[in-house]
Every structure is written in C-alpha cells, then in structure tokens.
CSV table of C-alpha atoms (C1' of nucleotides) in Angstrom, one decimal:
chain,number,residue,atom,x,y,z
T,12,MET,CA,2.0,-12.6,9.6
T,13,ALA,CA,3.3,-13.4,6.2
T,14,LEU,CA,1.9,-16.8,6.8
T,15,ILE,CA,-1.6,-15.5,6.8
T,16,ARG,CA,-1.3,-13.3,3.7
T,17,TRP,CA,-2.4,-16.1,1.4
T,18,ARG,CA,-5.8,-14.8,2.0
T,19,LYS,CA,-6.0,-11.4,0.3
T,20,ILE,CA,-6.6,-8.6,2.8
T,21,SER,CA,-9.2,-6.2,1.6
T,22,ASP,CA,-8.4,-2.7,0.9
T,23,ALA,CA,-10.8,-1.4,3.5
T,24,VAL,CA,-8.7,-3.2,6.2
T,25,VAL,CA,-5.4,-2.0,4.9
T,26,ARG,CA,-6.7,1.6,4.9
T,27,ARG,CA,-7.4,1.5,8.6
T,28,LEU,CA,-4.0,0.1,9.7
T,29,PRO,CA,-2.1,3.4,9.4
T,30,LEU,CA,-4.9,4.9,11.5
T,31,TYR,CA,-4.2,2.5,14.3
T,32,LEU,CA,-0.5,3.0,13.9
T,33,ARG,CA,-0.9,6.7,14.3
T,34,VAL,CA,-2.9,6.3,17.5
T,35,LEU,CA,-0.2,4.0,18.9
T,36,ASP,CA,2.5,6.5,17.9
T,37,GLU,CA,0.7,9.2,19.7
T,38,ALA,CA,0.1,7.1,22.8
T,39,MET,CA,3.8,6.2,22.8
T,40,ALA,CA,4.8,9.8,22.5
T,41,ALA,CA,2.5,10.8,25.3
T,42,GLY,CA,3.8,8.1,27.5
T,43,ASP,CA,0.2,6.8,28.1
T,44,SER,CA,-0.5,3.4,29.7
T,45,LYS,CA,1.5,0.6,28.2
T,46,LEU,CA,-1.8,-1.2,27.4
T,47,MET,CA,-4.6,-0.3,25.1
T,48,SER,CA,-7.9,-2.1,24.6
T,49,SER,CA,-9.7,-2.4,21.2
T,50,HIS,CA,-12.2,-0.1,22.7
T,51,GLU,CA,-9.8,2.7,23.3
T,52,LEU,CA,-7.9,2.1,20.1
T,53,GLY,CA,-11.2,2.2,18.2
T,54,GLU,CA,-12.4,5.3,20.0
T,55,ARG,CA,-9.2,7.2,19.1
T,56,SER,CA,-9.2,6.1,15.5
T,57,GLY,CA,-12.9,6.4,14.8
T,58,VAL,CA,-13.5,2.6,14.3
T,59,SER,CA,-15.7,0.3,16.3
T,60,PRO,CA,-13.9,-2.0,18.8
T,61,ALA,CA,-15.2,-5.1,17.0
T,62,LEU,CA,-13.7,-4.0,13.8
T,63,VAL,CA,-10.4,-3.1,15.3
T,64,ARG,CA,-10.1,-6.7,16.7
T,65,LYS,CA,-11.2,-8.2,13.4
T,66,ASP,CA,-8.8,-6.1,11.4
T,67,LEU,CA,-5.8,-7.0,13.6
T,68,ALA,CA,-6.8,-10.7,13.7
T,69,TRP,CA,-6.1,-10.9,9.9
T,70,PHE,CA,-2.4,-10.6,10.7
T,71,GLY,CA,-2.1,-12.6,14.0
T,72,GLU,CA,-2.9,-12.6,17.6
T,73,PHE,CA,-1.4,-9.5,19.1
T,74,GLY,CA,-3.5,-9.0,22.3
T,75,LYS,CA,-4.1,-10.8,25.5
T,76,GLN,CA,-7.7,-11.7,26.6
T,77,GLY,CA,-8.8,-9.7,29.6
T,78,VAL,CA,-5.9,-7.3,29.2
T,79,GLY,CA,-5.7,-5.6,25.8
T,80,TYR,CA,-2.9,-4.8,23.4
T,81,GLU,CA,0.6,-3.8,24.5
T,82,VAL,CA,1.1,-0.5,22.9
T,83,GLY,CA,4.8,-0.8,22.0
T,84,TYR,CA,4.5,-4.3,20.7
T,85,LEU,CA,1.4,-3.8,18.6
T,86,ARG,CA,3.0,-0.7,17.1
T,87,GLU,CA,6.1,-2.6,16.1
T,88,GLU,CA,4.0,-5.4,14.5
T,89,LEU,CA,1.9,-2.8,12.6
T,90,ARG,CA,5.1,-1.2,11.4
T,91,LYS,CA,6.3,-4.5,10.1
T,92,ILE,CA,3.0,-5.3,8.4
T,93,LEU,CA,3.0,-1.9,6.7
T,94,ASN,CA,6.7,-2.3,5.7
T,95,LEU,CA,7.5,0.8,7.7
T,96,ASP,CA,10.3,-0.8,9.7
T,97,ARG,CA,12.8,0.0,7.0
T,98,GLU,CA,13.5,3.0,4.8
T,99,ILE,CA,11.2,3.4,1.9
T,100,ARG,CA,12.8,5.5,-0.9
T,101,ILE,CA,10.5,7.7,-2.9
T,102,GLY,CA,10.9,9.6,-6.2
T,103,LEU,CA,8.9,12.8,-6.8
T,104,ILE,CA,8.0,13.7,-10.3
T,105,GLY,CA,6.8,17.2,-11.0
T,106,ILE,CA,8.4,20.0,-9.0
T,107,GLY,CA,5.7,22.7,-9.0
T,108,SER,CA,4.5,24.4,-5.9
T,109,LEU,CA,2.7,21.2,-4.6
T,110,GLY,CA,5.9,19.2,-5.2
T,111,HIS,CA,7.9,21.8,-3.3
T,112,ALA,CA,5.4,21.5,-0.4
T,113,LEU,CA,5.6,17.7,-0.3
T,114,VAL,CA,9.4,17.7,-0.3
T,115,ARG,CA,9.6,20.3,2.4
T,116,TYR,CA,7.1,18.4,4.6
T,117,ASN,CA,8.8,15.1,4.0
T,118,GLN,CA,12.3,16.3,4.8
T,119,GLN,CA,11.1,17.9,8.0
T,120,ARG,CA,9.2,14.8,9.1
T,121,PHE,CA,12.1,12.5,8.2
T,122,HIS,CA,14.7,14.5,10.1
T,123,GLU,CA,12.8,15.2,13.2
T,124,ASP,CA,11.5,11.6,13.7
T,125,ASP,CA,14.1,8.9,13.4
T,126,ARG,CA,11.4,6.3,13.1
T,127,PHE,CA,9.7,7.9,10.1
T,128,ASN,CA,11.0,5.9,7.2
T,129,LEU,CA,9.3,7.3,4.2
T,130,HIS,CA,11.9,9.3,2.4
T,131,ILE,CA,11.8,11.4,-0.8
T,132,VAL,CA,15.3,10.9,-2.3
T,133,ALA,CA,15.0,11.9,-6.0
T,134,LEU,CA,13.3,14.7,-7.9
T,135,PHE,CA,12.3,14.8,-11.5
T,136,ASP,CA,10.8,17.4,-13.8
T,137,ASN,CA,10.9,17.9,-17.6
T,138,ASP,CA,10.8,21.7,-17.5
T,139,PRO,CA,14.2,22.9,-18.9
T,140,ALA,CA,14.1,25.9,-16.5
T,141,LYS,CA,14.0,23.6,-13.5
T,142,LEU,CA,16.7,21.1,-14.6
T,143,GLY,CA,19.9,21.8,-12.8
T,144,GLN,CA,18.1,23.4,-9.9
T,145,TRP,CA,18.5,21.8,-6.5
T,146,LEU,CA,16.0,21.4,-3.7
T,147,ASP,CA,16.9,20.2,-0.2
T,148,SER,CA,20.3,19.0,-1.6
T,149,MET,CA,18.7,17.0,-4.3
T,150,PRO,CA,19.2,17.8,-8.0
T,151,ILE,CA,16.1,18.1,-10.2
T,152,ARG,CA,16.6,15.6,-13.0
T,153,PRO,CA,14.9,15.0,-16.4
T,154,LEU,CA,12.3,12.3,-16.5
T,155,GLU,CA,14.4,10.2,-18.9
T,156,ALA,CA,16.8,9.7,-16.0
T,157,LEU,CA,14.1,7.8,-14.1
T,158,PRO,CA,15.0,4.2,-15.0
T,159,GLU,CA,18.6,4.7,-14.1
T,160,VAL,CA,18.0,6.6,-10.9
T,161,ALA,CA,15.2,4.2,-9.9
T,162,ARG,CA,17.6,1.3,-10.0
T,163,GLU,CA,20.6,3.1,-8.4
T,164,GLN,CA,18.5,4.7,-5.6
T,165,HIS,CA,16.2,1.7,-5.1
T,166,LEU,CA,13.1,3.8,-5.5
T,167,GLN,CA,10.0,1.9,-4.5
T,168,ILE,CA,7.3,4.6,-4.6
T,169,ALA,CA,6.7,7.4,-7.0
T,170,ILE,CA,4.7,10.6,-6.2
T,171,VAL,CA,3.3,12.2,-9.3
T,172,THR,CA,2.5,15.9,-9.1
T,173,VAL,CA,2.5,16.8,-12.8
T,174,PRO,CA,-0.4,18.4,-14.7
T,175,ALA,CA,-3.3,16.0,-15.5
T,176,SER,CA,-2.4,16.1,-19.2
T,177,ALA,CA,1.0,14.5,-18.6
T,178,ALA,CA,0.1,12.2,-15.7
T,179,GLN,CA,-0.7,9.0,-17.7
T,180,GLN,CA,2.5,9.3,-19.6
T,181,VAL,CA,4.5,9.8,-16.5
T,182,VAL,CA,2.9,6.9,-14.7
T,183,ASP,CA,3.7,4.7,-17.7
T,184,ARG,CA,7.3,5.6,-17.3
T,185,CYS,CA,7.2,4.8,-13.6
T,186,VAL,CA,5.8,1.4,-14.4
T,187,GLU,CA,8.5,0.8,-17.0
T,188,ALA,CA,11.1,1.8,-14.4
T,189,GLY,CA,9.9,-1.0,-12.2
T,190,ILE,CA,8.0,1.1,-9.6
T,191,ARG,CA,5.0,-0.8,-8.2
T,192,ALA,CA,3.4,1.9,-6.0
T,193,ILE,CA,2.3,5.3,-7.2
T,194,LEU,CA,0.7,8.2,-5.4
T,195,ASN,CA,-1.0,10.4,-7.9
T,196,PHE,CA,-2.1,14.0,-7.2
T,197,ALA,CA,-3.1,14.8,-10.8
T,198,PRO,CA,-6.9,15.2,-11.3
T,199,ALA,CA,-7.1,12.3,-13.8
T,200,LYS,CA,-8.2,8.7,-14.0
T,201,LEU,CA,-5.0,6.8,-14.6
T,202,VAL,CA,-4.6,3.2,-15.7
T,203,VAL,CA,-1.9,0.9,-14.3
T,204,PRO,CA,-1.2,-2.8,-15.1
T,205,PRO,CA,-2.1,-5.5,-12.5
T,206,GLY,CA,0.5,-5.7,-9.7
T,207,VAL,CA,1.0,-2.0,-9.7
T,208,HIS,CA,-0.7,-0.1,-6.9
T,209,LEU,CA,-2.1,3.4,-7.5
T,210,ALA,CA,-3.4,5.8,-4.8
T,211,ASN,CA,-5.1,9.0,-5.8
T,212,VAL,CA,-5.2,12.3,-3.9
T,213,ASP,CA,-7.7,14.4,-5.7
T,214,VAL,CA,-8.2,17.7,-4.0
T,215,SER,CA,-10.7,19.2,-6.5
T,216,LEU,CA,-12.9,16.0,-6.3
T,217,GLU,CA,-12.9,16.4,-2.5
T,218,MET,CA,-13.9,20.1,-2.8
T,219,GLN,CA,-16.7,19.3,-5.2
T,220,ARG,CA,-17.9,16.5,-3.0
T,221,LEU,CA,-18.1,19.0,0.0
T,222,ALA,CA,-20.0,21.5,-2.1
T,223,TYR,CA,-22.8,18.9,-2.4
T,224,TYR,CA,-23.5,19.2,1.3
T,225,LEU,CA,-23.9,23.0,1.1
T,226,GLY,CA,-27.3,22.4,-0.4
T,227,GLU,CA,-28.7,20.5,2.5
N,11,MET,CA,-34.0,16.9,-7.7
N,12,ALA,CA,-34.5,18.7,-4.4
N,13,LEU,CA,-37.8,16.8,-4.3
N,14,ILE,CA,-36.1,13.5,-4.0
N,15,ARG,CA,-33.6,14.5,-1.3
N,16,TRP,CA,-35.8,13.5,1.6
N,17,ARG,CA,-34.2,10.2,1.3
N,18,LYS,CA,-30.6,10.6,2.4
N,19,ILE,CA,-28.1,10.0,-0.4
N,20,SER,CA,-25.3,7.8,0.7
N,21,ASP,CA,-21.8,9.2,0.8
N,22,ALA,CA,-20.6,6.5,-1.6
N,23,VAL,CA,-23.0,7.9,-4.2
N,24,VAL,CA,-22.0,11.6,-3.6
N,25,ARG,CA,-18.3,10.6,-4.0
N,26,ARG,CA,-18.9,9.4,-7.5
N,27,LEU,CA,-20.9,12.4,-8.8
N,28,PRO,CA,-17.8,14.7,-9.3
N,29,LEU,CA,-16.2,11.8,-11.2
N,30,TYR,CA,-19.1,11.7,-13.6
N,31,LEU,CA,-19.0,15.5,-13.9
N,32,ARG,CA,-15.3,15.5,-14.8
N,33,VAL,CA,-15.9,13.0,-17.6
N,34,LEU,CA,-18.8,15.1,-19.0
N,35,ASP,CA,-16.6,18.2,-18.7
N,36,GLU,CA,-13.9,16.5,-20.7
N,37,ALA,CA,-16.3,15.2,-23.3
N,38,MET,CA,-17.7,18.7,-23.7
N,39,ALA,CA,-14.2,20.2,-24.1
N,40,ALA,CA,-13.2,17.6,-26.6
N,41,GLY,CA,-16.4,18.2,-28.6
N,42,ASP,CA,-17.3,14.5,-28.4
N,43,SER,CA,-20.7,13.2,-29.4
N,44,LYS,CA,-23.6,15.0,-27.7
N,45,LEU,CA,-24.8,11.7,-26.3
N,46,MET,CA,-23.2,9.4,-23.8
N,47,SER,CA,-24.4,6.0,-22.6
N,48,SER,CA,-24.1,4.8,-19.0
N,49,HIS,CA,-21.7,2.3,-20.5
N,50,GLU,CA,-19.3,4.9,-21.8
N,51,LEU,CA,-19.7,7.2,-18.8
N,52,GLY,CA,-19.0,4.3,-16.5
N,53,GLU,CA,-16.0,3.1,-18.6
N,54,ARG,CA,-14.4,6.6,-18.4
N,55,SER,CA,-15.0,7.1,-14.7
N,56,GLY,CA,-14.2,3.6,-13.6
N,57,VAL,CA,-17.7,2.7,-12.4
N,58,SER,CA,-20.0,-0.1,-13.7
N,59,PRO,CA,-22.8,1.0,-16.1
N,60,ALA,CA,-25.5,-0.3,-13.7
N,61,LEU,CA,-24.1,1.8,-10.9
N,62,VAL,CA,-23.9,4.9,-13.0
N,63,ARG,CA,-27.6,4.6,-13.8
N,64,LYS,CA,-28.5,3.8,-10.2
N,65,ASP,CA,-26.5,6.8,-8.9
N,66,LEU,CA,-28.1,9.2,-11.3
N,67,ALA,CA,-31.6,7.8,-10.7
N,68,TRP,CA,-31.4,9.0,-7.1
N,69,PHE,CA,-31.7,12.6,-8.4
N,70,GLY,CA,-34.1,12.2,-11.3
N,71,GLU,CA,-34.5,10.8,-14.8
N,72,PHE,CA,-31.8,12.4,-16.9
N,73,GLY,CA,-31.5,9.9,-19.8
N,74,LYS,CA,-33.6,8.6,-22.7
N,75,GLN,CA,-34.2,4.9,-23.1
N,76,GLY,CA,-32.5,3.5,-26.1
N,77,VAL,CA,-30.5,6.7,-26.5
N,78,GLY,CA,-28.4,7.6,-23.5
N,79,TYR,CA,-27.6,10.8,-21.7
N,80,GLU,CA,-27.3,14.2,-23.4
N,81,VAL,CA,-23.8,15.4,-22.3
N,82,GLY,CA,-24.5,19.1,-21.9
N,83,TYR,CA,-27.8,18.5,-20.1
N,84,LEU,CA,-26.5,15.9,-17.7
N,85,ARG,CA,-23.5,18.1,-16.9
N,86,GLU,CA,-25.7,21.1,-16.0
N,87,GLU,CA,-27.9,18.9,-13.8
N,88,LEU,CA,-24.9,17.5,-12.0
N,89,ARG,CA,-23.5,21.0,-11.5
N,90,LYS,CA,-26.8,21.9,-9.9
N,91,ILE,CA,-26.9,18.8,-7.7
N,92,LEU,CA,-23.3,19.6,-6.5
N,93,ASN,CA,-24.1,23.3,-6.0
N,94,LEU,CA,-21.4,24.1,-8.5
N,95,ASP,CA,-23.7,26.3,-10.7
N,96,ARG,CA,-22.9,29.3,-8.5
N,97,GLU,CA,-19.7,30.7,-6.9
N,98,ILE,CA,-18.6,28.9,-3.7
N,99,ARG,CA,-16.4,31.1,-1.6
N,100,ILE,CA,-13.6,29.5,0.4
N,101,GLY,CA,-11.4,30.5,3.3
N,102,LEU,CA,-7.9,29.0,3.6
N,103,ILE,CA,-6.4,28.7,7.0
N,104,GLY,CA,-2.7,28.1,7.4
N,105,ILE,CA,-0.5,29.7,4.8
N,106,GLY,CA,2.5,27.3,4.7
N,107,SER,CA,3.9,25.8,1.5
N,108,LEU,CA,0.9,23.6,1.0
N,109,GLY,CA,-1.4,26.6,1.5
N,110,HIS,CA,0.6,28.5,-1.1
N,111,ALA,CA,0.3,25.6,-3.5
N,112,LEU,CA,-3.5,25.4,-3.1
N,113,VAL,CA,-4.0,29.1,-3.5
N,114,ARG,CA,-1.9,29.1,-6.6
N,115,TYR,CA,-3.6,26.1,-8.1
N,116,ASN,CA,-7.1,27.5,-7.3
N,117,GLN,CA,-6.4,31.0,-8.7
N,118,GLN,CA,-5.1,29.5,-12.0
N,119,ARG,CA,-8.1,27.1,-12.3
N,120,PHE,CA,-10.6,29.8,-11.4
N,121,HIS,CA,-9.2,32.3,-13.9
N,122,GLU,CA,-8.7,30.0,-16.9
N,123,ASP,CA,-12.1,28.3,-16.7
N,124,ASP,CA,-15.1,30.6,-16.2
N,125,ARG,CA,-17.3,27.7,-15.2
N,126,PHE,CA,-15.1,26.7,-12.3
N,127,ASN,CA,-16.8,28.2,-9.3
N,128,LEU,CA,-14.8,27.1,-6.3
N,129,HIS,CA,-12.9,30.2,-5.2
N,130,ILE,CA,-10.4,30.8,-2.4
N,131,VAL,CA,-11.2,34.4,-1.4
N,132,ALA,CA,-9.7,34.8,2.1
N,133,LEU,CA,-6.5,33.8,3.8
N,134,PHE,CA,-5.7,33.3,7.5
N,135,ASP,CA,-2.6,32.5,9.6
N,136,ASN,CA,-1.6,33.2,13.1
N,137,ASP,CA,2.1,33.5,12.5
N,138,PRO,CA,2.9,37.2,13.2
N,139,ALA,CA,5.6,37.0,10.5
N,140,LYS,CA,2.9,36.3,7.9
N,141,LEU,CA,0.3,38.8,9.0
N,142,GLY,CA,0.3,41.8,6.6
N,143,GLN,CA,1.7,39.8,3.8
N,144,TRP,CA,-0.3,39.5,0.6
N,145,LEU,CA,-0.8,36.5,-1.6
N,146,ASP,CA,-2.6,36.7,-5.0
N,147,SER,CA,-4.0,40.1,-4.0
N,148,MET,CA,-5.4,38.7,-0.7
N,149,PRO,CA,-4.2,39.9,2.7
N,150,ILE,CA,-3.2,37.2,5.2
N,151,ARG,CA,-5.3,37.8,8.3
N,152,PRO,CA,-5.2,36.6,11.8
N,153,LEU,CA,-7.6,33.8,12.7
N,154,GLU,CA,-9.5,36.0,15.1
N,155,ALA,CA,-10.8,37.8,12.0
N,156,LEU,CA,-12.5,34.7,10.8
N,157,PRO,CA,-16.0,35.2,12.2
N,158,GLU,CA,-16.2,38.7,10.7
N,159,VAL,CA,-14.6,37.8,7.4
N,160,ALA,CA,-16.7,34.7,7.1
N,161,ARG,CA,-19.9,36.8,7.4
N,162,GLU,CA,-18.8,39.6,5.1
N,163,GLN,CA,-17.2,37.4,2.4
N,164,HIS,CA,-20.0,34.7,2.6
N,165,LEU,CA,-17.4,31.9,3.2
N,166,GLN,CA,-19.0,28.5,2.9
N,167,ILE,CA,-16.0,26.2,2.9
N,168,ALA,CA,-12.8,26.3,5.0
N,169,ILE,CA,-9.6,24.6,3.9
N,170,VAL,CA,-7.4,23.8,6.9
N,171,THR,CA,-3.6,23.5,6.3
N,172,VAL,CA,-2.3,24.1,9.7
N,173,PRO,CA,-0.1,21.7,11.8
N,174,ALA,CA,-1.9,18.7,13.3
N,175,SER,CA,-1.5,20.1,16.8
N,176,ALA,CA,-3.5,23.2,15.9
N,177,ALA,CA,-6.1,21.6,13.7
N,178,GLN,CA,-8.9,20.8,16.1
N,179,GLN,CA,-8.8,24.3,17.6
N,180,VAL,CA,-8.9,25.8,14.1
N,181,VAL,CA,-11.8,23.6,13.1
N,182,ASP,CA,-13.7,24.6,16.2
N,183,ARG,CA,-13.3,28.3,15.3
N,184,CYS,CA,-14.6,27.5,11.8
N,185,VAL,CA,-17.7,25.9,13.2
N,186,GLU,CA,-18.2,28.8,15.5
N,187,ALA,CA,-18.0,31.1,12.5
N,188,GLY,CA,-20.8,29.2,10.9
N,189,ILE,CA,-18.9,27.2,8.3
N,190,ARG,CA,-20.5,23.9,7.6
N,191,ALA,CA,-18.0,22.3,5.2
N,192,ILE,CA,-14.3,21.8,6.0
N,193,LEU,CA,-11.5,20.3,4.0
N,194,ASN,CA,-8.7,19.2,6.4
N,195,PHE,CA,-5.1,18.5,5.3
N,196,ALA,CA,-3.7,18.0,8.8
N,197,PRO,CA,-2.8,14.5,9.8
N,198,ALA,CA,-5.3,14.3,12.7
N,199,LYS,CA,-8.6,12.8,13.6
N,200,LEU,CA,-10.9,15.8,14.0
N,201,VAL,CA,-14.3,16.1,15.6
N,202,VAL,CA,-17.1,18.2,14.3
N,203,PRO,CA,-20.7,18.6,15.5
N,204,PRO,CA,-23.6,17.1,13.5
N,205,GLY,CA,-24.5,19.1,10.5
N,206,VAL,CA,-20.9,20.1,9.8
N,207,HIS,CA,-19.2,18.1,7.0
N,208,LEU,CA,-15.5,17.2,7.2
N,209,ALA,CA,-13.4,15.8,4.4
N,210,ASN,CA,-9.9,14.7,5.1
N,211,VAL,CA,-6.9,14.6,2.7
N,212,ASP,CA,-4.2,12.8,4.6
N,213,VAL,CA,-1.1,12.3,2.5
N,214,SER,CA,1.0,10.4,5.0
N,215,LEU,CA,-1.9,7.9,5.5
N,216,GLU,CA,-2.0,7.3,1.8
N,217,MET,CA,1.8,6.8,1.7
N,218,GLN,CA,1.7,4.4,4.5
N,219,ARG,CA,-1.1,2.5,2.9
N,220,LEU,CA,0.9,2.2,-0.3
N,221,ALA,CA,3.9,0.9,1.6
N,222,TYR,CA,1.8,-2.1,2.7
N,223,TYR,CA,1.7,-3.3,-0.9
N,224,LEU,CA,5.5,-3.2,-1.3
N,225,GLY,CA,5.6,-6.4,0.8
N,226,GLU,CA,3.5,-8.5,-1.6
W,22,DT,C1',-11.2,-16.5,41.7
W,23,DA,C1',-14.0,-12.7,39.4
W,24,DG,C1',-13.8,-9.3,35.9
W,25,DA,C1',-12.3,-7.9,31.6
W,26,DT,C1',-11.2,-8.3,27.0
W,27,DT,C1',-9.6,-11.0,23.1
W,28,DG,C1',-10.4,-13.8,18.8
W,29,DT,C1',-13.9,-15.7,16.1
W,30,DT,C1',-18.4,-17.1,14.4
W,31,DA,C1',-23.1,-15.9,13.2
W,32,DA,C1',-26.3,-12.1,12.1
W,33,DT,C1',-27.1,-7.8,10.0
W,34,DC,C1',-26.5,-4.2,7.1
W,35,DG,C1',-25.6,-1.7,3.0
W,36,DA,C1',-23.6,-1.4,-1.5
W,37,DT,C1',-23.0,-3.4,-6.0
W,38,DT,C1',-24.4,-6.2,-9.8
W,39,DA,C1',-27.6,-8.7,-12.7
W,40,DA,C1',-31.6,-8.8,-15.1
W,41,DC,C1',-35.4,-7.1,-17.5
W,42,DA,C1',-39.7,-4.5,-18.5
W,43,DA,C1',-40.5,0.0,-20.3
W,44,DT,C1',-39.7,2.9,-24.1
W,45,DC,C1',-37.1,5.9,-27.1
S,2,DT,C1',-40.2,-1.5,-36.8
S,3,DA,C1',-35.9,-3.4,-34.6
S,4,DG,C1',-32.2,-2.3,-31.8
S,5,DA,C1',-30.5,0.0,-28.0
S,6,DT,C1',-30.4,1.8,-23.5
S,7,DT,C1',-32.7,3.6,-19.5
S,8,DG,C1',-34.8,3.2,-14.8
S,9,DT,C1',-35.8,-0.1,-11.3
S,10,DT,C1',-36.4,-4.4,-8.9
S,11,DA,C1',-34.4,-8.7,-7.2
S,12,DA,C1',-30.1,-11.3,-6.3
S,13,DT,C1',-25.5,-11.2,-4.8
S,14,DC,C1',-21.7,-9.8,-2.6
S,15,DG,C1',-18.8,-8.0,0.9
S,16,DA,C1',-18.1,-5.4,5.0
S,17,DT,C1',-19.6,-4.3,9.6
S,18,DT,C1',-21.7,-5.3,14.0
S,19,DA,C1',-23.4,-8.4,17.6
S,20,DA,C1',-22.5,-12.0,20.5
S,21,DC,C1',-20.0,-15.1,23.2
S,22,DA,C1',-16.8,-18.9,24.4
S,23,DA,C1',-12.0,-18.9,25.5
S,24,DT,C1',-8.7,-17.2,28.6
S,25,DC,C1',-5.7,-13.9,30.7
DNA sequence: TAGATTGTTAATCGATTAACAATC
DNA sequence: TAGATTGTTAATCGATTAACAATC
C-alpha cells in the first residue's frame, strides 16, 4: 500500500475510506457473511459499486474476482491505510461545553471498544478558572504547556474548540508544537502551512446551508 | 432571485454562500470599506474570484462593473437567499452533553446578535430521567410530543443528537412531523425521502480522515 | 464449467478556471 | 477618459460512471 502512495490520493477518496470502514465494522459486529461485494459495500455506505472498487484499487488488490471482499481482511487493511491500527493520541484545546462533550464521547468510545484507537489524552485551556480542574482524570493545562506536553505525550492530532477570535493563534501554537493534523470547531477560516492538515467542523455553516432549502 | 431558481442550484454552490455571508458580516462589523471586489471576497473565504462571481450570478446581478459589490447590499441579498432574514425555529432532539453544548452556544449567539435568526426553541429526549427538566427556560419533552410541538412552534429544522442506534427512528419521526431539514450528529448513514434535506456532522469520520494524513 | 465480481480503461459528467466583452 | 471589475462564455480539469476483459 505504501508502495502506491507516490501518486497522491485525492481528498474525495480519503473522505470515503472511513465510510467503508464503518460498514465493515458494523458487518463484523453483526456477524454478517464473511464476504461483501462492492455492490453491498457501496449500498451500505451510499457510494456506487464502481467507485468503491476504484477507491480501494488505489491502495492495492483486496478482493477476489467472482467472490468479493473478505470483510475481516478488508477491514484490517483499511485500518492500516487510515493509521487506525495503533493508538493515536489527541490533545483538546478549549474546555467549554463542546470540549466537555467531545471528551466524554471519546472516553466512552475508547473504553467500550478496544479497537477504537483515537484517544484524547491531554486538555488545555487558558481560562485561569479552569486551570487546575480535572476532567476524566486529566488535568486542564495552560496552552503554554502545549509544546512540552505534545512531545512527552506524543500528541499527533489537536482538536480546537476555542472561540473563533482565538482560533488562529491557537492553531499557530499547535503547528509550532509539531502537530500536523488539526480538527477545528471554531467558525473561522484558518490558515496552516503546507504539510499541516486542517479539517473543519462548522455547525453554523451547516445550519445556514440547511436554511437555504427551506425556501424551495 | 426566486425567478432564477427554476434551474437547480448545485449543492457545491449553496455550500459556499454561508462562507461569503460570514466574510460580509465580518467586514460589516469591522467597518471596512463599503465595497468589496470578488477578489477580496474570494481571498477571505478561500474561493477563487471567478468562482465567487459565478456563484453569485446564479441568483442575480449584485455587483457593479469596475467597482465591486456593496457590502451591506450583498449581505442583505445573501441573507434573503439563505432564508436568514427571518427567524428559523429549530427543535433539538437528544439532550446529552453535545445537545447541551449546542443549546448553550445557540442561545448565546441568538441573544448577543439580533441579526442571528437561527433559534433552538424546543427540546426533546426520551430518557425518563430528563423529562421534566428545563434547559435555558425550555422544558425537555418526550419525542411523542414532536408532531404537536412542531406544529404549534412552527419548527422548520431538527437537530438530531441521539445515539446512532436511535437516529434513523428519530429522523423518521421528524419527517412524519413535517420537518424538511435535519442536521444529524449521529455517526450513521440515514435515509430520508425526497424533498427532505439532511446534513451530517460526523466528528469521528473527520478524525479518522485526519488520521490518514499522519502516515505521510 | 458457468456465473459472478473484481480491477481497470474509456466515456461521461459536472465543477472550476481562464478569458474577455460589457460597462461602471 | 482610463482603469478596474463584473457577468458570462469557452476551455480545462478532475471526479464519477459505464463497460468489459480477467479470473476466481
């Protein structure tokens, strides 16, 4: 698989891989048939069968002609491709109500599923009232501790849940601390240098987008 | 604008309109120049100038050649196009920690900005322990009250923050209650009939997607 | 073997960009 | 007027779909 990565995989493809993985996880949990065709995998993930095959083919040959894909095997391969076969350690910056919700959700998921490897392991906030508080047995630290903690705790992803006005500054600090993947919830257009990956979850943008369709 | 809607506007276009609106809001708040070119609007929203002009042209002629777009005017037009020029009433279903966070965020935004018209006005949850509780001066009601409340309160959007296992059922109830726009936070592929619009915010999908890039 | 489904190439579709006449 | 920028058309680019030989 790494062999084939010289050709850059488009973002549209990468976006669908977790969708496929989820379907395989569900099939595994439900004890469905050991085999799944691109037709069924596509059906259950909302993607055409041809596109499923094309997406997977970027990374290797995982199926058997006339048979389909072996659920357990394809699932393991997708986990490797997405780097989800090992623990990924995450720092969360901004411990407001959304931050709380994300920590809670993540802890639950992490503890009830031993194959779920995304793990929030460090919390940061600059509000003096929050410093010293603990959440899920993690201390809330000042942002200035980020470089040190990032190194010691091997943080690889940062989740940013601070107000929009502080977000760019916080992201800059993350980049300085060597973090190369950031999930931003602040409603702001942020800039990161090449090589750093930024994903945005913008709830108010989604709501405004939905409002458009009310006029139809 | 409504005149031109016989030709269906693509989802990619609709997705960018709130981006433009946000830039105009910010320019307005900052008291920037009264005029903005497609170049600047594009720069600040991360879209090419040509695409900005093309997107806007679907809805009318809002600019002046040689001059640009009048910030206040274009903003008002975009608000109309997005139906954000009047109050949009929203029901929230599933009052867990994420639901709490969304209510809190929405109330704050709604009260501090009198032009922000997206308003969560009704709360639902089926957990008996939560029924009878109040949140931000709204009672938490059972889901079975949805059809009645949707009618009385003129709910137009539903936000779904229930567990994945309950999400399809909840969405079906929303549709029955006449709601035609749904924002789903549950990590599940949901099905809605034609004419109903579904937007998904899937945090774990975004995280898994980011994890991919850690391998580069 | 016969039937089914993959991996892959060619065709299509749609979205973005480039270019420029119109015009403020 | 001269310079600038829109609205719009044509060209390009990339992503999806259709089709099918390979093969299990």
